[in-house]
């Protein structure tokens, strides 16, 4: 039931605190004994600042463990930590953004404002470090004997009892880094750390990388108060990557052994794991062309490696990396593979493979494994592309999959180490994210955050204007089914409406789901727009063949499918076919340019945010995965770029970019702007000083959307 006196959504309220989707905790973890559930919660008056909270899983009592403002210094983060946060897409977050339980469950390691603290359950907080240099990648060792971190490009180890830290590595300086993940590992490989403790904490596997061979991009980080010229090591497509090596050493840095990663140094260090007994190091070595992945079995005493197994892609495809795997205590391995064309789970034991799941659907993540019962919990879309559910399968009963979550929702799930309890995060088109604790059968034990849309919820006053999301499909030119979603205002007979056509279009993402999509689309609908988006071929969770359409052909089939969406819209009697505007960010910004170039006159206007305009400017691991090496296949880069055909754009265009973007570097937009100006093509620009790839935050978000909507009001005004 909506409020008796409904309020009207405004841009200012849309981005103010508290969040309209409800105050959502993140970073949820169960204590080692399962008695407490900890999380990071935003402050009611400052939704981007997080504190550490605890919930008693038996009584439901909640309390703040660490107040970020009470112990924080407010010191500016190191440049390295700022960049790590950008890589993790939490660049706008403040306060506590990560933490780590001690194995005995008595304390929690808390990084804050560049230093480390140890929080006890009684509220006492001990400071562990107090240095002008920041600490990166801090963790508690597996048995709780040490805290480790990276400082000034070297790995440090500190006894948790309070003794001074020591340097486990010594040579980190200049272009040499120890214990960190290199740029492409953080940005594209989804590997955030560069060191790994053995289970008995007697050894540490440590990455060393040297960026000396990586090209320098001179980036002008243009801010409101001046400009910093940053010489950033950026491995652009077709250029050398950092030289990566792996060593195994004792916690004091002695007895260092180099791991044999093979004779070819031009590889990616994809994943590193210890077996549960600590006797073997498992290293995933990915080829530069990303068509081969070797699982190496490494003797930590000698560094000698042998190939345990190899995954290979087809000729016109690539291998997607995964975190859905786990070595087991009996020496076997649970592993996700796309060898059948769809991501599924396999049991690898004694050199033999057993398929645990199969079919034309996708396993996404492993939530937990109960080794005692031989039961695996995982998320996937067995029940339909638009939903994600938690399932379970027994190793002894391959193919017998049980769903543990309720139909009609998009679910995420994590579990404790013993896989006895589940933290479920779910939402649907009418309900913002809810969090609950469940047992191993999926039965809900208690709400963590019910987040019900009732009186007191931030969105409750606006429920009266909330419009239904509708879903449907159209066919691509090859007959492939494409899913779309739409929100319309209350339709009046004979009236037509403009369309705000949102898109992303790039690989590795799915936009159309049965998940809550926030208040922004509802705000756009309240302004009279139809909100629409469609997932094209090349996107994720539809199987490998669906993704592979973009192989060496970016900006082709995705554009065709988005144009098919526009064609469908123009057949609808309530759509004003002459007032369809497209909007996208990052790959979506690139897609805006490619769509306007491919089909002049189809759209009334386009907004392009932080676009890649020349793929040679983007990084190795992402770009070469899809387009190959520009040194051997320049034609794919020429056809996929957005610069050559810029003169074909005749429709109104708004170009937006953060002027300190170190991901899609600002040069992409300046190169495009220069091209358009040279061709005497009019367009509009809005560039944001000091903003990175994420343009947003207090004040900035409202300004960004005011700019977009003012542009649309001018370029496709309402009918008179």
PDB file of N, CA and C in Angstrom, residues 637-710:
ATOM      1  N   UNK A 637      40.531  -4.175 -35.504  1.00  0.00           N
ATOM      2  CA  UNK A 637      40.574  -2.931 -34.750  1.00  0.00           C
ATOM      3  C   UNK A 637      40.035  -1.770 -35.582  1.00  0.00           C
ATOM      4  N   UNK A 638      40.362  -1.770 -36.859  1.00  0.00           N
ATOM      5  CA  UNK A 638      39.890  -0.694 -37.733  1.00  0.00           C
ATOM      6  C   UNK A 638      38.370  -0.689 -37.835  1.00  0.00           C
ATOM      7  N   UNK A 639      37.781  -1.883 -37.985  1.00  0.00           N
ATOM      8  CA  UNK A 639      36.322  -1.954 -38.138  1.00  0.00           C
ATOM      9  C   UNK A 639      35.591  -1.738 -36.819  1.00  0.00           C
ATOM     10  N   UNK A 640      36.244  -2.080 -35.697  1.00  0.00           N
ATOM     11  CA  UNK A 640      35.589  -1.968 -34.396  1.00  0.00           C
ATOM     12  C   UNK A 640      35.690  -0.573 -33.796  1.00  0.00           C
ATOM     13  N   UNK A 641      36.626   0.230 -34.226  1.00  0.00           N
ATOM     14  CA  UNK A 641      36.808   1.559 -33.657  1.00  0.00           C
ATOM     15  C   UNK A 641      35.655   2.495 -33.979  1.00  0.00           C
ATOM     16  N   UNK A 642      35.594   3.600 -33.245  1.00  0.00           N
ATOM     17  CA  UNK A 642      34.508   4.562 -33.432  1.00  0.00           C
ATOM     18  C   UNK A 642      34.977   5.866 -34.064  1.00  0.00           C
ATOM     19  N   UNK A 643      36.268   5.977 -34.399  1.00  0.00           N
ATOM     20  CA  UNK A 643      36.780   7.236 -34.937  1.00  0.00           C
ATOM     21  C   UNK A 643      36.576   7.381 -36.442  1.00  0.00           C
ATOM     22  N   UNK A 644      36.824   6.313 -37.182  1.00  0.00           N
ATOM     23  CA  UNK A 644      36.842   6.418 -38.644  1.00  0.00           C
ATOM     24  C   UNK A 644      35.507   6.886 -39.220  1.00  0.00           C
ATOM     25  N   UNK A 645      34.394   6.460 -38.606  1.00  0.00           N
ATOM     26  CA  UNK A 645      33.071   6.795 -39.141  1.00  0.00           C
ATOM     27  C   UNK A 645      32.391   7.932 -38.384  1.00  0.00           C
ATOM     28  N   UNK A 646      33.158   8.687 -37.620  1.00  0.00           N
ATOM     29  CA  UNK A 646      32.548   9.734 -36.792  1.00  0.00           C
ATOM     30  C   UNK A 646      31.772  10.751 -37.624  1.00  0.00           C
ATOM     31  N   UNK A 647      32.213  11.005 -38.850  1.00  0.00           N
ATOM     32  CA  UNK A 647      31.535  11.994 -39.698  1.00  0.00           C
ATOM     33  C   UNK A 647      30.132  11.553 -40.107  1.00  0.00           C
ATOM     34  N   UNK A 648      29.826  10.266 -39.926  1.00  0.00           N
ATOM     35  CA  UNK A 648      28.493   9.774 -40.265  1.00  0.00           C
ATOM     36  C   UNK A 648      27.446  10.170 -39.226  1.00  0.00           C
ATOM     37  N   UNK A 649      27.905  10.656 -38.078  1.00  0.00           N
ATOM     38  CA  UNK A 649      26.959  11.041 -37.028  1.00  0.00           C
ATOM     39  C   UNK A 649      26.325  12.386 -37.387  1.00  0.00           C
ATOM     40  N   UNK A 650      25.028  12.362 -37.569  1.00  0.00           N
ATOM     41  CA  UNK A 650      24.288  13.581 -37.897  1.00  0.00           C
ATOM     42  C   UNK A 650      23.249  13.923 -36.834  1.00  0.00           C
ATOM     43  N   UNK A 651      23.009  12.987 -35.910  1.00  0.00           N
ATOM     44  CA  UNK A 651      22.015  13.204 -34.860  1.00  0.00           C
ATOM     45  C   UNK A 651      22.658  13.899 -33.661  1.00  0.00           C
ATOM     46  N   UNK A 652      21.883  14.608 -32.862  1.00  0.00           N
ATOM     47  CA  UNK A 652      22.424  15.288 -31.681  1.00  0.00           C
ATOM     48  C   UNK A 652      23.153  14.316 -30.753  1.00  0.00           C
ATOM     49  N   UNK A 653      24.334  14.727 -30.309  1.00  0.00           N
ATOM     50  CA  UNK A 653      25.183  13.876 -29.465  1.00  0.00           C
ATOM     51  C   UNK A 653      25.697  14.674 -28.280  1.00  0.00           C
ATOM     52  N   UNK A 654      25.642  14.048 -27.096  1.00  0.00           N
ATOM     53  CA  UNK A 654      26.254  14.595 -25.884  1.00  0.00           C
ATOM     54  C   UNK A 654      27.363  13.636 -25.454  1.00  0.00           C
ATOM     55  N   UNK A 655      28.581  14.149 -25.384  1.00  0.00           N
ATOM     56  CA  UNK A 655      29.753  13.359 -25.007  1.00  0.00           C
ATOM     57  C   UNK A 655      30.160  13.728 -23.578  1.00  0.00           C
ATOM     58  N   UNK A 656      30.311  12.705 -22.710  1.00  0.00           N
ATOM     59  CA  UNK A 656      30.617  12.932 -21.290  1.00  0.00           C
ATOM     60  C   UNK A 656      31.828  12.082 -20.907  1.00  0.00           C
ATOM     61  N   UNK A 657      32.720  12.637 -20.068  1.00  0.00           N
ATOM     62  CA  UNK A 657      33.875  11.856 -19.610  1.00  0.00           C
ATOM     63  C   UNK A 657      34.434  12.466 -18.324  1.00  0.00           C
ATOM     64  N   UNK A 658      34.928  11.619 -17.432  1.00  0.00           N
ATOM     65  CA  UNK A 658      35.679  12.072 -16.270  1.00  0.00           C
ATOM     66  C   UNK A 658      37.103  12.398 -16.686  1.00  0.00           C
ATOM     67  N   UNK A 659      37.625  13.535 -16.270  1.00  0.00           N
ATOM     68  CA  UNK A 659      38.908  14.009 -16.787  1.00  0.00           C
ATOM     69  C   UNK A 659      40.110  13.365 -16.095  1.00  0.00           C
ATOM     70  N   UNK A 660      39.863  12.514 -15.092  1.00  0.00           N
ATOM     71  CA  UNK A 660      40.942  11.771 -14.441  1.00  0.00           C
ATOM     72  C   UNK A 660      40.730  10.266 -14.596  1.00  0.00           C
ATOM     73  N   UNK A 661      40.036   9.869 -15.641  1.00  0.00           N
ATOM     74  CA  UNK A 661      39.737   8.458 -15.892  1.00  0.00           C
ATOM     75  C   UNK A 661      41.019   7.702 -16.228  1.00  0.00           C
ATOM     76  N   UNK A 662      41.364   6.673 -15.427  1.00  0.00           N
ATOM     77  CA  UNK A 662      42.559   5.881 -15.715  1.00  0.00           C
ATOM     78  C   UNK A 662      42.199   4.510 -16.264  1.00  0.00           C
ATOM     79  N   UNK A 663      40.922   4.277 -16.534  1.00  0.00           N
ATOM     80  CA  UNK A 663      40.471   3.008 -17.116  1.00  0.00           C
ATOM     81  C   UNK A 663      40.246   3.220 -18.613  1.00  0.00           C
ATOM     82  N   UNK A 664      39.168   3.898 -18.961  1.00  0.00           N
ATOM     83  CA  UNK A 664      38.991   4.380 -20.340  1.00  0.00           C
ATOM     84  C   UNK A 664      39.589   5.782 -20.349  1.00  0.00           C
ATOM     85  N   UNK A 665      40.847   5.879 -20.717  1.00  0.00           N
ATOM     86  CA  UNK A 665      41.567   7.144 -20.550  1.00  0.00           C
ATOM     87  C   UNK A 665      40.897   8.254 -21.357  1.00  0.00           C
ATOM     88  N   UNK A 666      40.994   9.460 -20.820  1.00  0.00           N
ATOM     89  CA  UNK A 666      40.321  10.638 -21.370  1.00  0.00           C
ATOM     90  C   UNK A 666      40.673  10.875 -22.842  1.00  0.00           C
ATOM     91  N   UNK A 667      41.836  10.397 -23.254  1.00  0.00           N
ATOM     92  CA  UNK A 667      42.264  10.539 -24.658  1.00  0.00           C
ATOM     93  C   UNK A 667      41.229   9.978 -25.621  1.00  0.00           C
ATOM     94  N   UNK A 668      40.473   8.950 -25.190  1.00  0.00           N
ATOM     95  CA  UNK A 668      39.432   8.391 -26.059  1.00  0.00           C
ATOM     96  C   UNK A 668      38.434   9.469 -26.473  1.00  0.00           C
ATOM     97  N   UNK A 669      38.021  10.302 -25.522  1.00  0.00           N
ATOM     98  CA  UNK A 669      37.036  11.339 -25.843  1.00  0.00           C
ATOM     99  C   UNK A 669      37.659  12.540 -26.534  1.00  0.00           C
ATOM    100  N   UNK A 670      38.886  12.911 -26.147  1.00  0.00           N
ATOM    101  CA  UNK A 670      39.502  14.053 -26.829  1.00  0.00           C
ATOM    102  C   UNK A 670      39.813  13.711 -28.282  1.00  0.00           C
ATOM    103  N   UNK A 671      40.209  12.457 -28.544  1.00  0.00           N
ATOM    104  CA  UNK A 671      40.463  12.043 -29.926  1.00  0.00           C
ATOM    105  C   UNK A 671      39.179  12.107 -30.746  1.00  0.00           C
ATOM    106  N   UNK A 672      38.072  11.669 -30.130  1.00  0.00           N
ATOM    107  CA  UNK A 672      36.797  11.700 -30.836  1.00  0.00           C
ATOM    108  C   UNK A 672      36.335  13.144 -31.043  1.00  0.00           C
ATOM    109  N   UNK A 673      36.475  13.973 -30.001  1.00  0.00           N
ATOM    110  CA  UNK A 673      36.065  15.374 -30.119  1.00  0.00           C
ATOM    111  C   UNK A 673      36.836  16.082 -31.227  1.00  0.00           C
ATOM    112  N   UNK A 674      38.148  15.838 -31.281  1.00  0.00           N
ATOM    113  CA  UNK A 674      38.975  16.465 -32.316  1.00  0.00           C
ATOM    114  C   UNK A 674      38.527  16.020 -33.708  1.00  0.00           C
ATOM    115  N   UNK A 675      38.182  14.750 -33.828  1.00  0.00           N
ATOM    116  CA  UNK A 675      37.739  14.216 -35.120  1.00  0.00           C
ATOM    117  C   UNK A 675      36.433  14.888 -35.559  1.00  0.00           C
ATOM    118  N   UNK A 676      35.487  14.985 -34.633  1.00  0.00           N
ATOM    119  CA  UNK A 676      34.202  15.610 -34.956  1.00  0.00           C
ATOM    120  C   UNK A 676      34.390  17.082 -35.325  1.00  0.00           C
ATOM    121  N   UNK A 677      35.244  17.772 -34.601  1.00  0.00           N
ATOM    122  CA  UNK A 677      35.490  19.184 -34.896  1.00  0.00           C
ATOM    123  C   UNK A 677      36.160  19.361 -36.250  1.00  0.00           C
ATOM    124  N   UNK A 678      37.092  18.471 -36.569  1.00  0.00           N
ATOM    125  CA  UNK A 678      37.762  18.528 -37.867  1.00  0.00           C
ATOM    126  C   UNK A 678      36.766  18.312 -39.005  1.00  0.00           C
ATOM    127  N   UNK A 679      35.757  17.462 -38.744  1.00  0.00           N
ATOM    128  CA  UNK A 679      34.736  17.181 -39.763  1.00  0.00           C
ATOM    129  C   UNK A 679      33.590  18.203 -39.728  1.00  0.00           C
ATOM    130  N   UNK A 680      33.720  19.195 -38.846  1.00  0.00           N
ATOM    131  CA  UNK A 680      32.691  20.240 -38.708  1.00  0.00           C
ATOM    132  C   UNK A 680      31.342  19.658 -38.314  1.00  0.00           C
ATOM    133  N   UNK A 681      31.384  18.602 -37.482  1.00  0.00           N
ATOM    134  CA  UNK A 681      30.159  17.978 -36.995  1.00  0.00           C
ATOM    135  C   UNK A 681      29.817  18.549 -35.617  1.00  0.00           C
ATOM    136  N   UNK A 682      28.676  19.182 -35.455  1.00  0.00           N
ATOM    137  CA  UNK A 682      28.324  19.745 -34.146  1.00  0.00           C
ATOM    138  C   UNK A 682      27.972  18.648 -33.143  1.00  0.00           C
ATOM    139  N   UNK A 683      28.344  18.854 -31.899  1.00  0.00           N
ATOM    140  CA  UNK A 683      27.981  17.956 -30.802  1.00  0.00           C
ATOM    141  C   UNK A 683      28.187  18.725 -29.512  1.00  0.00           C
ATOM    142  N   UNK A 684      27.746  18.155 -28.413  1.00  0.00           N
ATOM    143  CA  UNK A 684      27.893  18.805 -27.115  1.00  0.00           C
ATOM    144  C   UNK A 684      28.797  17.976 -26.214  1.00  0.00           C
ATOM    145  N   UNK A 685      29.479  18.631 -25.252  1.00  0.00           N
ATOM    146  CA  UNK A 685      30.393  17.946 -24.345  1.00  0.00           C
ATOM    147  C   UNK A 685      30.120  18.373 -22.910  1.00  0.00           C
ATOM    148  N   UNK A 686      30.345  17.441 -21.971  1.00  0.00           N
ATOM    149  CA  UNK A 686      30.393  17.772 -20.553  1.00  0.00           C
ATOM    150  C   UNK A 686      31.485  16.903 -19.937  1.00  0.00           C
ATOM    151  N   UNK A 687      32.593  17.539 -19.575  1.00  0.00           N
ATOM    152  CA  UNK A 687      33.726  16.824 -18.989  1.00  0.00           C
ATOM    153  C   UNK A 687      33.851  17.204 -17.512  1.00  0.00           C
ATOM    154  N   UNK A 688      34.187  16.218 -16.673  1.00  0.00           N
ATOM    155  CA  UNK A 688      34.146  16.402 -15.222  1.00  0.00           C
ATOM    156  C   UNK A 688      35.546  16.391 -14.617  1.00  0.00           C
ATOM    157  N   UNK A 689      36.031  17.554 -14.168  1.00  0.00           N
ATOM    158  CA  UNK A 689      37.349  17.625 -13.526  1.00  0.00           C
ATOM    159  C   UNK A 689      37.408  16.751 -12.271  1.00  0.00           C
ATOM    160  N   UNK A 690      38.516  16.001 -12.144  1.00  0.00           N
ATOM    161  CA  UNK A 690      38.730  15.191 -10.958  1.00  0.00           C
ATOM    162  C   UNK A 690      37.970  13.891 -10.918  1.00  0.00           C
ATOM    163  N   UNK A 691      37.034  13.684 -11.832  1.00  0.00           N
ATOM    164  CA  UNK A 691      36.246  12.455 -11.831  1.00  0.00           C
ATOM    165  C   UNK A 691      36.944  11.370 -12.637  1.00  0.00           C
ATOM    166  N   UNK A 692      36.785  10.137 -12.170  1.00  0.00           N
ATOM    167  CA  UNK A 692      37.424   8.996 -12.824  1.00  0.00           C
ATOM    168  C   UNK A 692      36.418   8.315 -13.761  1.00  0.00           C
ATOM    169  N   UNK A 693      36.545   7.005 -13.924  1.00  0.00           N
ATOM    170  CA  UNK A 693      35.600   6.300 -14.798  1.00  0.00           C
ATOM    171  C   UNK A 693      34.199   6.323 -14.205  1.00  0.00           C
ATOM    172  N   UNK A 694      34.151   6.440 -12.891  1.00  0.00           N
ATOM    173  CA  UNK A 694      32.866   6.631 -12.218  1.00  0.00           C
ATOM    174  C   UNK A 694      32.654   8.125 -12.033  1.00  0.00           C
ATOM    175  N   UNK A 695      31.725   8.682 -12.753  1.00  0.00           N
ATOM    176  CA  UNK A 695      31.369  10.085 -12.563  1.00  0.00           C
ATOM    177  C   UNK A 695      30.145  10.105 -11.661  1.00  0.00           C
ATOM    178  N   UNK A 696      30.346  10.493 -10.407  1.00  0.00           N
ATOM    179  CA  UNK A 696      29.223  10.472  -9.478  1.00  0.00           C
ATOM    180  C   UNK A 696      29.650  10.871  -8.093  1.00  0.00           C
ATOM    181  N   UNK A 697      28.691  10.871  -7.164  1.00  0.00           N
ATOM    182  CA  UNK A 697      28.927  11.283  -5.797  1.00  0.00           C
ATOM    183  C   UNK A 697      28.058  12.477  -5.459  1.00  0.00           C
ATOM    184  N   UNK A 698      28.156  12.959  -4.217  1.00  0.00           N
ATOM    185  CA  UNK A 698      27.330  14.097  -3.797  1.00  0.00           C
ATOM    186  C   UNK A 698      27.471  15.288  -4.736  1.00  0.00           C
ATOM    187  N   UNK A 699      26.351  15.748  -5.230  1.00  0.00           N
ATOM    188  CA  UNK A 699      26.350  16.889  -6.147  1.00  0.00           C
ATOM    189  C   UNK A 699      26.621  16.495  -7.583  1.00  0.00           C
ATOM    190  N   UNK A 700      27.638  15.676  -7.786  1.00  0.00           N
ATOM    191  CA  UNK A 700      28.046  15.312  -9.147  1.00  0.00           C
ATOM    192  C   UNK A 700      26.971  14.492  -9.850  1.00  0.00           C
ATOM    193  N   UNK A 701      26.382  13.512  -9.155  1.00  0.00           N
ATOM    194  CA  UNK A 701      25.366  12.656  -9.783  1.00  0.00           C
ATOM    195  C   UNK A 701      24.172  13.484 -10.256  1.00  0.00           C
ATOM    196  N   UNK A 702      23.710  14.401  -9.397  1.00  0.00           N
ATOM    197  CA  UNK A 702      22.579  15.247  -9.785  1.00  0.00           C
ATOM    198  C   UNK A 702      22.948  16.152 -10.954  1.00  0.00           C
ATOM    199  N   UNK A 703      24.184  16.658 -10.962  1.00  0.00           N
ATOM    200  CA  UNK A 703      24.608  17.508 -12.074  1.00  0.00           C
ATOM    201  C   UNK A 703      24.663  16.715 -13.375  1.00  0.00           C
ATOM    202  N   UNK A 704      25.185  15.497 -13.298  1.00  0.00           N
ATOM    203  CA  UNK A 704      25.290  14.640 -14.486  1.00  0.00           C
ATOM    204  C   UNK A 704      23.918  14.427 -15.115  1.00  0.00           C
ATOM    205  N   UNK A 705      22.937  14.070 -14.283  1.00  0.00           N
ATOM    206  CA  UNK A 705      21.618  13.758 -14.843  1.00  0.00           C
ATOM    207  C   UNK A 705      20.838  15.010 -15.219  1.00  0.00           C
ATOM    208  N   UNK A 706      21.097  16.111 -14.557  1.00  0.00           N
ATOM    209  CA  UNK A 706      20.510  17.377 -15.008  1.00  0.00           C
ATOM    210  C   UNK A 706      21.019  17.719 -16.407  1.00  0.00           C
ATOM    211  N   UNK A 707      22.315  17.507 -16.617  1.00  0.00           N
ATOM    212  CA  UNK A 707      22.922  17.767 -17.924  1.00  0.00           C
ATOM    213  C   UNK A 707      22.295  16.883 -18.997  1.00  0.00           C
ATOM    214  N   UNK A 708      22.142  15.588 -18.698  1.00  0.00           N
ATOM    215  CA  UNK A 708      21.564  14.650 -19.665  1.00  0.00           C
ATOM    216  C   UNK A 708      20.127  15.032 -20.003  1.00  0.00           C
ATOM    217  N   UNK A 709      19.341  15.308 -18.984  1.00  0.00           N
ATOM    218  CA  UNK A 709      17.926  15.575 -19.225  1.00  0.00           C
ATOM    219  C   UNK A 709      17.698  16.936 -19.869  1.00  0.00           C
ATOM    220  N   UNK A 710      18.515  17.928 -19.521  1.00  0.00           N
ATOM    221  CA  UNK A 710      18.424  19.223 -20.210  1.00  0.00           C
ATOM    222  C   UNK A 710      18.756  19.071 -21.690  1.00  0.00           C
TER     223      UNK A 710
END
